[in-house]
Coordinates of C-alpha atoms in Angstrom, one line a residue:
X1 CA 33.4 -41.7 -53.2
X2 CA 30.3 -40.5 -51.3
X3 CA 32.2 -37.6 -49.8
X4 CA 33.4 -36.5 -53.2
X5 CA 29.9 -36.7 -54.6
X6 CA 28.4 -34.6 -51.7
X7 CA 31.2 -32.1 -52.0
X8 CA 30.8 -31.9 -55.8
X9 CA 26.9 -31.5 -55.6
X10 CA 27.4 -28.8 -52.9
X11 CA 29.6 -26.8 -55.3
X12 CA 27.0 -27.1 -58.1
X13 CA 24.2 -25.7 -55.9
X14 CA 26.4 -23.0 -54.3
X15 CA 25.6 -20.5 -57.1
X16 CA 21.9 -20.8 -56.5
X17 CA 22.3 -20.1 -52.8
X18 CA 24.6 -17.1 -53.4
X19 CA 22.4 -15.3 -55.9
X20 CA 20.8 -12.2 -54.5
X21 CA 19.2 -10.5 -57.4
X22 CA 18.6 -10.5 -61.1
X23 CA 15.9 -10.1 -63.7
X24 CA 13.9 -12.5 -65.8
X25 CA 12.7 -11.2 -69.2
X26 CA 10.2 -12.7 -71.5
X27 CA 9.5 -11.9 -75.1
X28 CA 6.7 -13.1 -77.3
X29 CA 3.2 -12.3 -78.6
X30 CA -0.4 -13.1 -77.7
X31 CA -1.4 -15.3 -80.6
X32 CA -5.0 -16.1 -79.6
X33 CA -7.7 -13.4 -79.6
X34 CA -9.5 -12.5 -76.4
X35 CA -13.0 -13.9 -75.9
X36 CA -15.9 -11.7 -77.2
X37 CA -19.2 -11.2 -75.4
X38 CA -22.6 -10.2 -76.6
X39 CA -25.5 -9.7 -74.1
X40 CA -29.2 -9.4 -73.9
X41 CA -31.6 -9.1 -70.9
X42 CA -31.4 -12.8 -70.1
X43 CA -27.9 -14.0 -70.7
X44 CA -24.5 -13.3 -72.3
X45 CA -22.9 -15.3 -75.1
X46 CA -19.2 -15.6 -74.8
X47 CA -17.2 -16.7 -77.9
X48 CA -13.6 -17.9 -77.5
X49 CA -11.1 -19.2 -80.1
X50 CA -8.3 -21.7 -79.6
X51 CA -6.2 -23.1 -82.4
X52 CA -8.6 -21.8 -85.0
X53 CA -11.7 -23.4 -83.4
X54 CA -14.5 -21.2 -82.1
X55 CA -16.8 -22.2 -79.2
X56 CA -19.7 -20.2 -77.8
X57 CA -21.1 -20.6 -74.3
X58 CA -24.3 -19.1 -73.0
X59 CA -23.7 -17.4 -69.6
X60 CA -26.8 -17.3 -67.5
X61 CA -27.2 -14.2 -65.3
X62 CA -28.8 -16.3 -62.4
X63 CA -25.7 -18.4 -61.8
X64 CA -22.7 -17.3 -59.7
X65 CA -19.7 -18.7 -61.5
X66 CA -19.4 -20.4 -64.9
X67 CA -16.4 -21.5 -67.1
X68 CA -15.3 -20.0 -70.4
X69 CA -15.1 -22.2 -73.5
X70 CA -11.9 -24.3 -73.6
X71 CA -11.6 -23.8 -69.8
X72 CA -9.8 -20.5 -70.5
X73 CA -11.1 -18.9 -67.3
X74 CA -14.2 -18.1 -65.2
X75 CA -17.1 -15.8 -65.6
X76 CA -19.1 -14.5 -62.6
X77 CA -22.2 -12.3 -62.5
X78 CA -23.1 -10.0 -59.7
X79 CA -26.4 -8.2 -59.5
X80 CA -27.2 -4.9 -57.9
X81 CA -30.8 -4.0 -58.6
X82 CA -31.3 -3.9 -62.3
X83 CA -27.6 -3.7 -63.0
X84 CA -25.5 -6.8 -63.8
X85 CA -21.7 -6.8 -63.6
X86 CA -20.0 -9.5 -65.5
X87 CA -16.4 -10.3 -64.5
X88 CA -14.1 -12.4 -66.7
X89 CA -11.0 -13.9 -65.2
X90 CA -8.6 -15.6 -67.6
X91 CA -6.3 -18.4 -66.4

């Protein structure tokens, strides 16, 4: 019985081993809007929506990395003289 099971399970997984190519296609839509940002000289306010609920987080320019509302991603701020670059990375 064990031999038959091993032989049968080997036949089931043989297809996965023999596959050499293919394509995976996804269809759908982005249903949540992107976060919006407003800035002044001291900080940025990032507003994100999820399931119809809005949250705003104040992003301080003197901190290296901070999280977006709803844990949607990270915000980092780099300074070069009087110029600030704000990078948003979504998860």
